[in-house]
Short mmCIF file of C-alpha atoms in Angstrom, two decimals:
data_model
loop_
_atom_site.label_atom_id
_atom_site.label_comp_id
_atom_site.label_asym_id
_atom_site.label_seq_id
_atom_site.Cartn_x
_atom_site.Cartn_y
_atom_site.Cartn_z
CA MET J 268 0.42 -1.30 16.08
CA ILE J 269 -2.85 0.55 15.20
CA ALA J 270 -5.35 -2.32 13.73
CA ILE J 271 -5.98 -1.30 10.23
CA GLY J 272 -9.45 -0.63 9.08
CA GLY J 273 -11.16 1.18 6.30
CA ALA J 274 -10.60 4.60 7.30
CA THR J 275 -6.72 4.51 8.17
CA ARG J 276 -4.45 6.47 6.12
CA LEU J 277 -2.27 5.04 4.07
CA TYR J 278 2.08 6.16 3.64
CA ALA J 279 4.24 4.32 1.50
CA LEU J 280 7.80 3.67 1.99
CA LEU J 281 9.90 3.19 -1.38
CA GLY J 282 12.60 1.51 -2.31
CA ASP J 283 14.76 -1.36 -4.10
CA PRO J 284 16.03 -3.55 -2.04
CA ILE J 285 13.20 -3.15 0.57
CA THR J 286 13.62 -5.59 3.48
CA GLN J 287 16.01 -3.85 5.27
CA VAL J 288 13.78 -0.85 6.26
CA ARG J 289 13.64 0.63 9.01
CA ALA J 290 11.15 3.41 9.34
CA PRO J 291 8.00 1.29 9.16
CA GLY J 292 9.40 -0.84 12.43
CA LEU J 293 9.99 2.80 14.18
CA LEU J 294 7.65 5.01 12.95
CA ASN J 295 3.99 2.47 12.83
CA PRO J 296 4.41 2.06 16.97
CA VAL J 297 4.59 6.31 17.17
CA LEU J 298 1.62 6.60 15.69
CA ALA J 299 0.26 3.84 17.07
CA ARG J 300 0.55 5.83 20.58
CA ARG J 301 -0.35 8.50 19.18
CA GLY J 302 -3.13 6.63 18.61
CA THR J 303 -3.05 7.91 15.03
CA ASP J 304 -5.13 6.15 12.32
CA ALA J 305 -2.46 5.78 9.39
CA VAL J 306 0.07 2.98 8.72
CA LEU J 307 3.52 3.56 6.74
CA VAL J 308 4.44 0.43 4.49
CA PRO J 309 7.30 -0.82 2.58
CA VAL J 310 6.90 -0.76 -0.97
CA HIS J 311 9.20 -3.16 -3.32
CA VAL J 312 9.71 -0.38 -6.71
CA PRO J 313 12.33 -1.01 -8.95
CA ALA J 314 13.77 1.63 -10.40
CA ALA J 315 12.69 0.25 -14.18
CA ALA J 316 9.08 1.01 -12.61
CA LEU J 317 9.03 4.22 -10.88
CA PRO J 318 7.38 5.81 -13.04
CA GLU J 319 5.00 3.78 -13.68
CA VAL J 320 4.08 3.05 -9.90
CA VAL J 321 4.19 6.42 -8.61
CA ALA J 322 1.68 7.50 -11.44
CA GLY J 323 -0.84 5.23 -9.86
CA LEU J 324 0.22 5.88 -5.62
CA ARG J 325 -0.90 9.36 -6.57
CA GLN J 326 -4.20 8.87 -7.23
CA VAL J 327 -4.72 6.77 -4.54
CA ALA J 328 -7.13 8.66 -2.74
CA ASN J 329 -5.74 7.44 1.03
CA LEU J 330 -2.66 7.69 0.39
CA HIS J 331 -1.07 10.58 2.03
CA GLY J 332 2.33 10.50 2.05
CA MET J 333 5.41 8.78 0.73
CA LEU J 334 8.95 8.24 2.08
CA VAL J 335 12.06 6.99 -0.46
CA THR J 336 14.94 5.06 0.01
CA VAL J 337 17.63 3.91 -2.52
CA PRO J 338 17.80 4.42 -5.65
CA HIS J 339 14.71 6.34 -5.74
CA LYS J 340 15.03 9.82 -4.17
CA ALA J 341 16.68 12.05 -6.76
CA ALA J 342 14.08 10.44 -8.89
CA LEU J 343 10.99 11.62 -6.69
CA LEU J 344 12.58 14.93 -7.31
CA ASP J 345 10.94 14.76 -10.42
CA LEU J 346 7.97 13.36 -9.84
CA ALA J 347 6.93 15.70 -6.90
CA ASP J 348 4.80 18.60 -8.35
CA ARG J 349 7.34 20.70 -6.06
CA ALA J 350 10.06 20.70 -3.39
CA THR J 351 11.78 23.27 -1.27
CA ASP J 352 14.87 24.55 -1.69
CA ARG J 353 16.92 22.37 0.78
CA ALA J 354 15.89 19.37 -1.77
CA HIS J 355 16.33 21.21 -4.92
CA ARG J 356 20.05 22.46 -3.72
CA ALA J 357 20.79 18.63 -2.83
CA GLY J 358 18.44 17.00 -5.98
CA SER J 359 17.03 14.84 -3.84
CA VAL J 360 13.72 13.74 -1.70
CA ASN J 361 13.20 11.52 0.73
CA ALA J 362 9.19 12.23 1.93
CA LEU J 363 6.65 13.41 -0.05
CA ARG J 364 2.62 14.21 0.48
CA ARG J 365 -0.76 15.28 -0.53
CA GLU J 366 -1.74 18.59 -0.34
CA ALA J 367 -5.50 19.76 -0.01
CA ASP J 368 -5.34 20.00 -3.80
CA GLY J 369 -3.53 16.61 -4.93
CA THR J 370 -0.54 17.65 -6.10
CA TRP J 371 2.41 16.28 -4.36
CA SER J 372 5.51 18.51 -2.16
CA ALA J 373 9.17 16.98 -1.97
CA ASP J 374 11.26 17.98 1.05
CA THR J 375 14.32 15.39 2.49
CA PHE J 376 14.84 15.17 5.73
CA ASP J 377 18.64 12.84 5.22
CA GLY J 378 20.54 15.82 5.84
CA ASP J 379 19.31 17.29 8.86
CA GLY J 380 18.53 13.88 10.19
CA PHE J 381 22.07 13.01 9.89
CA VAL J 382 23.96 16.54 11.29
CA ARG J 383 21.43 16.16 14.27
CA GLY J 384 22.41 12.40 14.96
CA LEU J 385 26.24 13.59 14.79
CA VAL J 386 25.80 16.36 17.13
CA ALA J 387 23.86 14.41 19.53
CA ALA J 388 26.68 12.06 19.33
CA GLY J 389 29.16 14.61 20.23
CA HIS J 390 30.08 15.00 16.53
CA ASP J 391 29.63 18.24 15.50
CA PRO J 392 30.86 19.44 12.17
CA ARG J 393 30.70 22.96 13.02
CA GLY J 394 34.11 24.15 11.41
CA ARG J 395 35.50 20.09 10.61
CA ARG J 396 36.73 18.86 7.10
CA VAL J 397 34.87 16.44 6.24
CA CYS J 398 35.12 14.16 2.75
CA VAL J 399 31.01 12.50 1.77
CA VAL J 400 31.56 9.26 -0.10
CA GLY J 401 28.14 8.74 -2.42
CA ALA J 402 27.23 11.84 -4.29
CA GLY J 403 23.61 10.05 -5.09
CA GLY J 404 20.30 10.63 -3.37
CA ALA J 405 21.22 11.04 0.65
CA GLY J 406 24.80 11.94 0.17
CA SER J 407 23.79 15.12 -1.74
CA ALA J 408 21.43 15.78 1.02
CA ILE J 409 24.03 15.07 4.19
CA ALA J 410 26.47 17.37 1.96
CA VAL J 411 24.00 20.43 1.93
CA ALA J 412 23.57 19.39 5.36
CA LEU J 413 26.86 19.48 6.72
CA LEU J 414 27.52 22.69 4.57
CA ASP J 415 24.35 24.39 6.23
CA ALA J 416 25.71 23.20 9.65
CA GLY J 417 29.50 25.79 8.67
CA VAL J 418 31.60 22.26 7.62
CA ALA J 419 35.16 24.03 6.69
CA ALA J 420 35.35 22.14 3.76
CA LEU J 421 34.06 18.90 2.11
CA HIS J 422 34.99 16.65 0.05
CA LEU J 423 32.49 14.57 -2.27
CA ALA J 424 33.09 11.68 -3.98
CA ASP J 425 31.48 9.80 -5.85
CA THR J 426 33.00 6.70 -9.48
CA ASP J 427 29.42 8.43 -11.41
CA ARG J 428 31.17 10.92 -12.97
CA ALA J 429 28.12 12.63 -14.66
CA ARG J 430 26.96 12.47 -11.07
CA LEU J 431 29.33 13.94 -9.24
CA ALA J 432 30.11 16.51 -11.70
CA THR J 433 26.15 17.78 -11.36
CA LEU J 434 26.16 18.10 -7.61
CA GLY J 435 29.53 19.35 -6.75
CA GLY J 436 28.68 22.03 -9.51
CA ARG J 437 25.47 22.79 -7.86
CA LEU J 438 27.02 22.98 -4.21
CA SER J 439 30.64 24.95 -5.40
CA ALA J 440 27.38 27.40 -6.97
CA ALA J 441 25.80 27.54 -3.66
CA TYR J 442 28.66 27.20 -0.97
CA PRO J 443 31.68 29.03 -2.98
CA GLY J 444 35.53 28.34 -1.57
CA ARG J 445 34.00 25.00 0.20
CA VAL J 446 33.60 22.13 -1.54
CA ASP J 447 35.83 20.19 -4.16
CA ALA J 448 35.05 16.81 -6.08
CA ALA J 449 36.73 14.04 -7.33
CA SER J 450 36.24 10.30 -7.67
CA ARG J 451 38.21 9.06 -5.49
CA PRO J 452 37.48 9.96 -2.15
CA ARG J 453 40.03 12.33 -0.59
CA LEU J 454 40.56 11.34 3.08
CA ALA J 455 43.73 12.22 4.33
CA ASP J 456 42.45 16.03 5.54
CA VAL J 457 39.35 14.96 7.06
CA ASP J 458 38.16 14.78 10.55
CA LEU J 459 34.46 13.07 9.50
CA ALA J 460 34.61 10.88 6.41
CA VAL J 461 31.30 9.45 5.53
CA ASN J 462 29.88 6.59 3.61
CA ALA J 463 26.49 7.34 1.66
CA THR J 464 26.40 4.55 -0.81
CA PRO J 465 24.48 1.52 -0.61
CA VAL J 466 27.70 -0.62 -0.32
CA GLY J 467 27.57 -2.18 2.90
CA LEU J 468 23.62 -3.80 2.49
CA ARG J 469 25.31 -7.30 1.71
CA PRO J 470 26.91 -9.29 4.41
CA THR J 471 29.54 -9.39 1.39
CA ASP J 472 30.37 -6.21 0.44
CA PRO J 473 33.81 -4.99 1.46
CA PRO J 474 34.33 -0.65 3.24
CA PRO J 475 32.96 1.50 0.57
CA PHE J 476 37.07 3.00 1.25
CA PRO J 477 40.23 2.85 3.42
CA VAL J 478 39.70 3.52 6.70
CA SER J 479 43.52 3.19 6.35
CA GLU J 480 44.32 6.36 4.97
CA LEU J 481 41.93 8.38 7.63
CA PRO J 482 43.98 10.41 10.20
CA ALA J 483 43.96 9.58 13.76
CA ARG J 484 41.00 10.46 15.22
CA ALA J 485 39.09 10.88 12.00
CA VAL J 486 35.07 9.54 12.78
CA VAL J 487 33.54 7.20 10.55
CA ALA J 488 29.84 7.59 9.96
CA ASP J 489 27.68 4.91 7.87
CA ILE J 490 24.20 6.01 7.13
CA ILE J 491 23.68 1.63 6.57
CA MET J 492 21.21 0.82 9.29
CA THR J 493 20.71 -2.49 8.36
CA PRO J 494 23.69 -4.41 8.91
CA ALA J 495 24.05 -2.05 12.12
CA GLU J 496 27.79 -3.06 11.72
CA THR J 497 29.17 -2.45 8.22
CA ALA J 498 32.17 -3.70 7.61
CA LEU J 499 33.62 -0.30 7.15
CA LEU J 500 32.24 0.48 10.72
CA ARG J 501 34.29 -2.69 12.22
CA ALA J 502 37.04 -1.40 9.78
CA ALA J 503 37.42 1.91 12.25
CA ARG J 504 36.27 -0.04 15.08
CA ASP J 505 39.52 -2.19 14.18
CA ARG J 506 41.44 1.00 13.88
CA GLY J 507 40.41 2.44 16.73
CA LEU J 508 38.33 5.51 15.27
CA PRO J 509 35.04 6.49 16.54
CA ALA J 510 32.43 4.95 14.50
CA HIS J 511 28.99 6.37 13.59
CA PRO J 512 26.47 4.16 12.67
CA GLY J 513 23.99 4.87 10.73
CA GLU J 514 20.11 4.21 12.34
CA PRO J 515 20.39 7.78 14.17
CA MET J 516 20.01 9.54 10.77
CA LEU J 517 16.97 7.88 10.57
CA THR J 518 15.70 8.09 14.51
CA HIS J 519 17.12 12.12 14.00
CA GLN J 520 14.42 12.19 11.25
CA ILE J 521 11.06 11.16 13.07
CA ASP J 522 9.69 13.95 14.80
CA GLY J 523 10.02 15.86 10.87
CA TYR J 524 8.18 13.50 9.05
CA LEU J 525 5.40 13.61 11.60
CA ASP J 526 5.79 17.48 11.41
CA PHE J 527 5.60 17.23 7.49
CA PHE J 528 2.69 14.72 6.63
CA GLY J 529 1.02 16.76 9.50
CA LEU J 530 0.78 13.65 11.83
CA MET A 657 -1.65 -6.77 14.68
CA ILE A 658 1.80 -8.55 13.01
CA ALA A 659 4.56 -6.03 13.45
CA ILE A 660 5.01 -4.27 10.06
CA GLY A 661 8.68 -4.38 8.83
CA GLY A 662 10.78 -4.13 5.77
CA ALA A 663 10.00 -7.75 4.81
CA THR A 664 6.39 -7.73 5.13
CA ARG A 665 4.22 -8.82 2.15
CA LEU A 666 1.59 -6.61 1.69
CA TYR A 667 -2.12 -7.13 0.20
CA ALA A 668 -4.17 -4.79 -1.31
CA LEU A 669 -7.92 -3.84 -0.71
CA LEU A 670 -9.32 -1.68 -3.36
CA GLY A 671 -12.55 0.29 -3.44
CA ASP A 672 -14.41 3.07 -3.51
CA PRO A 673 -15.87 4.59 -0.72
CA ILE A 674 -13.48 2.26 1.20
CA THR A 675 -13.99 3.51 4.51
CA GLN A 676 -16.76 1.03 5.39
CA VAL A 677 -14.45 -1.89 4.39
CA ARG A 678 -14.46 -4.24 6.75
CA ALA A 679 -11.86 -7.04 5.38
CA PRO A 680 -8.54 -5.97 7.04
CA GLY A 681 -10.31 -5.60 9.92
CA LEU A 682 -11.14 -9.15 9.57
CA LEU A 683 -7.99 -10.70 8.01
CA ASN A 684 -5.58 -9.05 9.56
CA PRO A 685 -6.09 -10.67 13.04
CA VAL A 686 -6.00 -13.90 11.40
CA LEU A 687 -2.45 -13.21 9.65
CA ALA A 688 -1.05 -11.92 13.06
CA ARG A 689 -2.47 -15.14 14.83
CA ARG A 690 -0.52 -17.67 12.51
CA GLY A 691 2.70 -15.27 12.62
CA THR A 692 2.03 -14.37 8.98
CA ASP A 693 4.70 -11.77 7.91
CA ALA A 694 1.71 -9.98 5.68
CA VAL A 695 -0.65 -7.41 5.63
CA LEU A 696 -3.88 -6.09 4.58
CA VAL A 697 -4.41 -2.80 3.79
CA PRO A 698 -7.30 0.10 2.06
CA VAL A 699 -6.47 1.63 -0.79
CA HIS A 700 -8.94 3.90 -2.22
CA VAL A 701 -8.96 4.00 -6.13
CA PRO A 702 -11.35 6.60 -7.69
CA ALA A 703 -12.91 4.35 -10.82
CA ALA A 704 -11.35 6.56 -13.62
CA ALA A 705 -8.31 5.89 -11.89
CA LEU A 706 -7.91 2.91 -11.72
CA PRO A 707 -6.23 1.23 -14.85
CA GLU A 708 -3.43 3.77 -13.73
CA VAL A 709 -3.38 2.50 -9.84
CA VAL A 710 -3.62 -1.44 -11.36
CA ALA A 711 -0.75 -0.89 -13.95
CA GLY A 712 0.89 0.76 -10.97
CA LEU A 713 0.33 -1.90 -8.53
CA ARG A 714 1.14 -4.70 -10.82
CA GLN A 715 5.07 -3.54 -10.35
CA VAL A 716 5.00 -3.67 -6.77
CA ALA A 717 7.65 -6.16 -5.80
CA ASN A 718 6.16 -6.89 -2.63
CA LEU A 719 2.80 -7.30 -3.20
CA HIS A 720 1.22 -10.42 -3.57
CA GLY A 721 -2.35 -9.72 -3.95
CA MET A 722 -5.63 -8.02 -4.48
CA LEU A 723 -8.49 -7.96 -3.06
CA VAL A 724 -11.16 -6.16 -4.90
CA THR A 725 -15.06 -4.46 -3.80
CA VAL A 726 -17.81 -2.08 -5.14
CA PRO A 727 -16.99 -0.55 -8.12
CA HIS A 728 -14.05 -2.25 -9.74
CA LYS A 729 -15.24 -6.03 -9.15
CA ALA A 730 -15.76 -6.21 -13.56
CA ALA A 731 -13.27 -4.31 -14.05
CA LEU A 732 -10.36 -6.28 -12.20
CA LEU A 733 -11.68 -9.13 -14.35
CA ASP A 734 -10.00 -7.63 -17.84
CA LEU A 735 -7.24 -6.22 -16.08
CA ALA A 736 -5.93 -9.49 -14.65
CA ASP A 737 -3.92 -11.67 -17.18
CA ARG A 738 -6.25 -15.20 -16.49
CA ALA A 739 -9.54 -15.93 -14.17
CA THR A 740 -10.78 -18.73 -13.06
CA ASP A 741 -14.48 -20.10 -14.78
CA ARG A 742 -16.93 -19.28 -12.49
CA ALA A 743 -14.93 -15.85 -12.41
CA HIS A 744 -16.12 -15.71 -16.61
CA ARG A 745 -19.17 -16.56 -16.05
CA ALA A 746 -19.71 -14.10 -13.47
CA GLY A 747 -18.39 -11.25 -15.59
CA SER A 748 -16.50 -10.28 -11.69
CA VAL A 749 -13.29 -10.55 -9.39
CA ASN A 750 -13.06 -9.83 -5.54
CA ALA A 751 -9.36 -11.76 -5.69
CA LEU A 752 -5.92 -11.42 -7.76
CA ARG A 753 -2.68 -12.80 -7.13
CA ARG A 754 0.62 -12.86 -8.11
CA GLU A 755 2.19 -15.54 -9.85
CA ALA A 756 6.21 -16.56 -9.71
CA ASP A 757 6.06 -15.90 -13.24
CA GLY A 758 4.92 -12.00 -12.56
CA THR A 759 1.52 -13.01 -14.29
CA TRP A 760 -1.78 -12.09 -12.19
CA SER A 761 -3.98 -14.28 -12.06
CA ALA A 762 -8.05 -14.03 -10.65
CA ASP A 763 -11.10 -15.65 -8.60
CA THR A 764 -13.97 -14.25 -7.16
CA PHE A 765 -14.82 -15.22 -4.14
CA ASP A 766 -18.19 -12.99 -3.28
CA GLY A 767 -21.08 -15.58 -4.75
CA ASP A 768 -19.27 -18.69 -2.61
CA GLY A 769 -19.07 -16.55 0.43
CA PHE A 770 -22.47 -15.56 0.19
CA VAL A 771 -24.14 -19.33 -0.69
CA ARG A 772 -22.07 -20.35 2.84
CA GLY A 773 -22.89 -17.59 5.10
CA LEU A 774 -26.47 -18.29 3.60
CA VAL A 775 -26.78 -22.29 4.44
CA ALA A 776 -24.91 -21.89 7.79
CA ALA A 777 -28.22 -19.10 9.06
CA GLY A 778 -29.97 -21.97 7.85
CA HIS A 779 -31.65 -20.95 4.74
CA ASP A 780 -30.09 -23.52 1.93
CA PRO A 781 -31.19 -22.25 -1.47
CA ARG A 782 -31.06 -25.87 -3.30
CA GLY A 783 -34.76 -25.86 -4.94
CA ARG A 784 -35.84 -22.57 -4.33
CA ARG A 785 -36.58 -19.25 -6.19
CA VAL A 786 -34.63 -16.24 -5.60
CA CYS A 787 -33.90 -13.11 -6.87
CA VAL A 788 -31.14 -11.04 -7.04
CA VAL A 789 -31.40 -7.23 -7.27
CA GLY A 790 -28.03 -5.54 -8.56
CA ALA A 791 -26.33 -7.14 -11.55
CA GLY A 792 -23.07 -5.81 -10.94
CA GLY A 793 -19.93 -6.98 -9.72
CA ALA A 794 -20.69 -9.06 -6.17
CA GLY A 795 -24.37 -9.80 -8.23
CA SER A 796 -23.03 -11.83 -11.03
CA ALA A 797 -20.78 -14.01 -8.62
CA ILE A 798 -23.94 -14.22 -6.06
CA ALA A 799 -26.03 -15.22 -9.54
CA VAL A 800 -23.75 -18.04 -10.42
CA ALA A 801 -22.86 -19.32 -6.93
CA LEU A 802 -26.75 -19.36 -6.32
CA LEU A 803 -27.39 -21.40 -9.86
CA ASP A 804 -24.15 -23.77 -9.38
CA ALA A 805 -25.99 -23.94 -5.30
CA GLY A 806 -28.50 -25.75 -7.02
CA VAL A 807 -31.84 -22.71 -7.44
CA ALA A 808 -34.92 -23.75 -9.44
CA ALA A 809 -35.28 -20.12 -10.53
CA LEU A 810 -33.34 -16.95 -10.40
CA HIS A 811 -34.76 -13.68 -11.13
CA LEU A 812 -31.75 -10.60 -12.25
CA ALA A 813 -33.19 -7.23 -11.82
CA ASP A 814 -31.00 -4.09 -12.42
CA THR A 815 -31.72 -0.65 -14.05
CA ASP A 816 -28.77 -0.61 -16.31
CA ARG A 817 -30.94 -2.74 -19.26
CA ALA A 818 -27.18 -2.95 -20.64
CA ARG A 819 -25.55 -4.30 -17.76
CA LEU A 820 -28.58 -6.72 -17.36
CA ALA A 821 -28.83 -8.12 -21.04
CA THR A 822 -25.11 -8.53 -20.63
CA LEU A 823 -25.41 -10.64 -17.30
CA GLY A 824 -28.37 -12.58 -18.38
CA GLY A 825 -27.55 -13.84 -21.65
CA ARG A 826 -24.78 -15.22 -20.46
CA LEU A 827 -26.27 -16.72 -17.10
CA SER A 828 -29.56 -18.22 -19.95
CA ALA A 829 -26.78 -19.46 -21.72
CA ALA A 830 -25.19 -21.54 -18.54
CA TYR A 831 -27.80 -22.34 -17.07
CA PRO A 832 -30.90 -22.85 -19.18
CA GLY A 833 -34.25 -22.10 -18.66
CA ARG A 834 -33.17 -21.10 -14.71
CA VAL A 835 -32.48 -17.48 -16.05
CA ASP A 836 -35.01 -14.04 -16.71
CA ALA A 837 -33.95 -10.65 -16.64
CA ALA A 838 -36.08 -7.34 -15.70
CA SER A 839 -35.08 -4.05 -14.86
CA ARG A 840 -37.77 -4.41 -12.22
CA PRO A 841 -37.27 -6.81 -9.47
CA ARG A 842 -39.76 -10.06 -9.86
CA LEU A 843 -40.04 -10.39 -6.32
CA ALA A 844 -44.00 -11.59 -5.65
CA ASP A 845 -42.85 -15.87 -6.43
CA VAL A 846 -39.91 -16.29 -4.06
CA ASP A 847 -38.51 -17.59 -1.43
CA LEU A 848 -35.71 -14.84 -1.11
CA ALA A 849 -34.29 -11.79 -2.14
CA VAL A 850 -30.92 -10.79 -2.62
CA ASN A 851 -29.86 -6.89 -2.39
CA ALA A 852 -26.57 -6.94 -4.61
CA THR A 853 -26.25 -3.19 -5.26
CA PRO A 854 -24.64 -0.40 -3.60
CA VAL A 855 -27.88 1.28 -2.21
CA GLY A 856 -27.79 1.06 1.58
CA LEU A 857 -23.60 2.24 2.46
CA ARG A 858 -25.47 5.92 2.78
CA PRO A 859 -27.54 6.09 5.99
CA THR A 860 -30.01 7.86 4.06
CA ASP A 861 -30.11 5.29 0.90
CA PRO A 862 -33.30 3.25 0.91
CA PRO A 863 -34.09 -0.38 0.60
CA PRO A 864 -33.44 -1.14 -2.56
CA PHE A 865 -36.76 -3.32 -3.65
CA PRO A 866 -40.29 -3.04 -1.77
CA VAL A 867 -40.03 -5.56 0.82
CA SER A 868 -44.08 -5.27 0.83
CA GLU A 869 -44.45 -6.96 -2.45
CA LEU A 870 -42.32 -10.54 -0.90
CA PRO A 871 -44.82 -13.47 0.23
CA ALA A 872 -44.80 -14.49 3.41
CA ARG A 873 -41.63 -15.98 4.66
CA ALA A 874 -39.54 -15.19 2.23
CA VAL A 875 -36.32 -14.75 3.31
CA VAL A 876 -34.52 -11.24 2.78
CA ALA A 877 -30.21 -10.50 2.18
CA ASP A 878 -27.69 -7.63 2.09
CA ILE A 879 -24.71 -7.68 1.13
CA ILE A 880 -23.60 -4.53 2.94
CA MET A 881 -21.99 -4.67 5.63
CA THR A 882 -21.66 -1.46 7.13
CA PRO A 883 -24.18 -0.23 8.23
CA ALA A 884 -24.52 -3.58 9.66
CA GLU A 885 -28.72 -2.84 9.75
CA THR A 886 -29.35 -1.45 6.33
CA ALA A 887 -32.99 0.03 5.76
CA LEU A 888 -33.73 -2.81 3.85
CA LEU A 889 -33.09 -4.90 6.40
CA ARG A 890 -35.03 -2.61 8.35
CA ALA A 891 -38.17 -3.04 6.73
CA ALA A 892 -37.87 -6.55 6.45
CA ARG A 893 -37.47 -7.19 10.27
CA ASP A 894 -40.63 -4.47 11.07
CA ARG A 895 -42.44 -6.83 7.83
CA GLY A 896 -41.13 -10.00 9.88
CA LEU A 897 -39.06 -11.75 7.34
CA PRO A 898 -36.00 -13.56 8.40
CA ALA A 899 -33.47 -10.94 7.46
CA HIS A 900 -30.08 -11.93 6.64
CA PRO A 901 -27.24 -9.80 7.14
CA GLY A 902 -24.27 -8.72 4.80
CA GLU A 903 -21.14 -10.00 7.26
CA PRO A 904 -21.49 -13.60 6.56
CA MET A 905 -20.19 -13.33 3.28
CA LEU A 906 -17.17 -12.09 4.09
CA THR A 907 -16.42 -13.85 7.00
CA HIS A 908 -17.42 -17.10 4.97
CA GLN A 909 -15.03 -15.42 1.72
CA ILE A 910 -11.76 -15.70 4.99
CA ASP A 911 -10.40 -19.09 4.41
CA GLY A 912 -10.42 -18.98 0.65
CA TYR A 913 -8.48 -15.74 0.67
CA LEU A 914 -5.69 -17.27 3.15
CA ASP A 915 -5.97 -20.29 1.08
CA PHE A 916 -6.14 -18.07 -2.76
CA PHE A 917 -3.16 -16.39 -1.93
CA GLY A 918 -1.50 -19.30 -0.01
CA LEU A 919 -1.21 -17.45 3.27
#
């Protein structure tokens, strides 16, 4: 860990809850090894306070970037001054940086990190049929990256019908004929099912969808990192299905963050 | 240095400029040695942005306290929900903590730290005549602490006549017969002269007052910590006067901060 002094550049990770976040524990040792005088700190921001907190943080002259996790990924797209095409398609961001002129640019690395982690684990999604459960910040970014990676069909599911319709409509327009959306997960015909909801963060959470409905050999992926084994992944293992945990999505984003922030 | 994770409690040090601050380098190793999962980070806040930044930081649920340096010490008194008597007498604060009910309480440790550092260096101010140059956040806290420590007379100086009149009036009422105020430092009859202005932070700054006007054996104190030897302290040494640097004021506040924050 770098020794923090007056010249240390700040990076803030915004989320609610916050204690489960893994990025500071992964990124700060990388910065320290490189001798970079910068630190990523967890910043616990309740949703109702987000606009006021971001308005304040934007004015902090030694804050050079923000990372964003649940539940703020969609809201931060609107609070940034500009965002990449993939972030607009996803409707969410997970990283913002201060430009030289003081404005803030945003991008999302969730989807790219998720797909790279999946490929590294031997589960290339190209040509596969997938179900993404959760059309929030992470789910939308993952859906975009899976479509960009060439999945044959993507079923999107979310109990929030307004959110589902918005993302489903946007993705159907951008990737015609490959996307459908339903409030209940469509699991019977997929090669990969992804939990992109926060269900599983609490130790008492049940699986967010029934693995019993999946075909044999379907891969079950969770984006939750803490706990490392959620009820969903446990259920997948119990059924003998390949279980893909949350951590690779983050570890495969680290290089993207460092490039984006110029660190 | 502690490894920063999602459960790490945040403390922010607000100032402008910020690169010179020493408190993170002093406090964080103490926290790490104690195994306390908390970190103090420098937060660079231009004066015009202070209300908006503080409004945002107050909403950050894992931010448990703030330290305050130039030029925000007076403004933060108004942005806190309550402050100690000595902070109200000084008209400035340098530490705020979040209470269990979410409100923010403030105190100032500058004056107490300054006097304790002075006494530890063998310069007990009791019964002495002193001149404090600078009626801002630090100067006002130092003036209150010197009066509480029993100085016989305190000359207050500041080129900002409105600020001088406000603090001079408040101190004359609280400590009748021992305080006078003037725009030009009254140096000829004192045992101790204190620079409590930011003049000296820039390497090219001249001494904030002429040591040539001081009596032989007068102690010259500076509150500036970076650089460690300011032009003022160099001029004092050149004249053979005892020179008291800025760092003891801070090191003698660390225990006060830890108590105040319950760390």
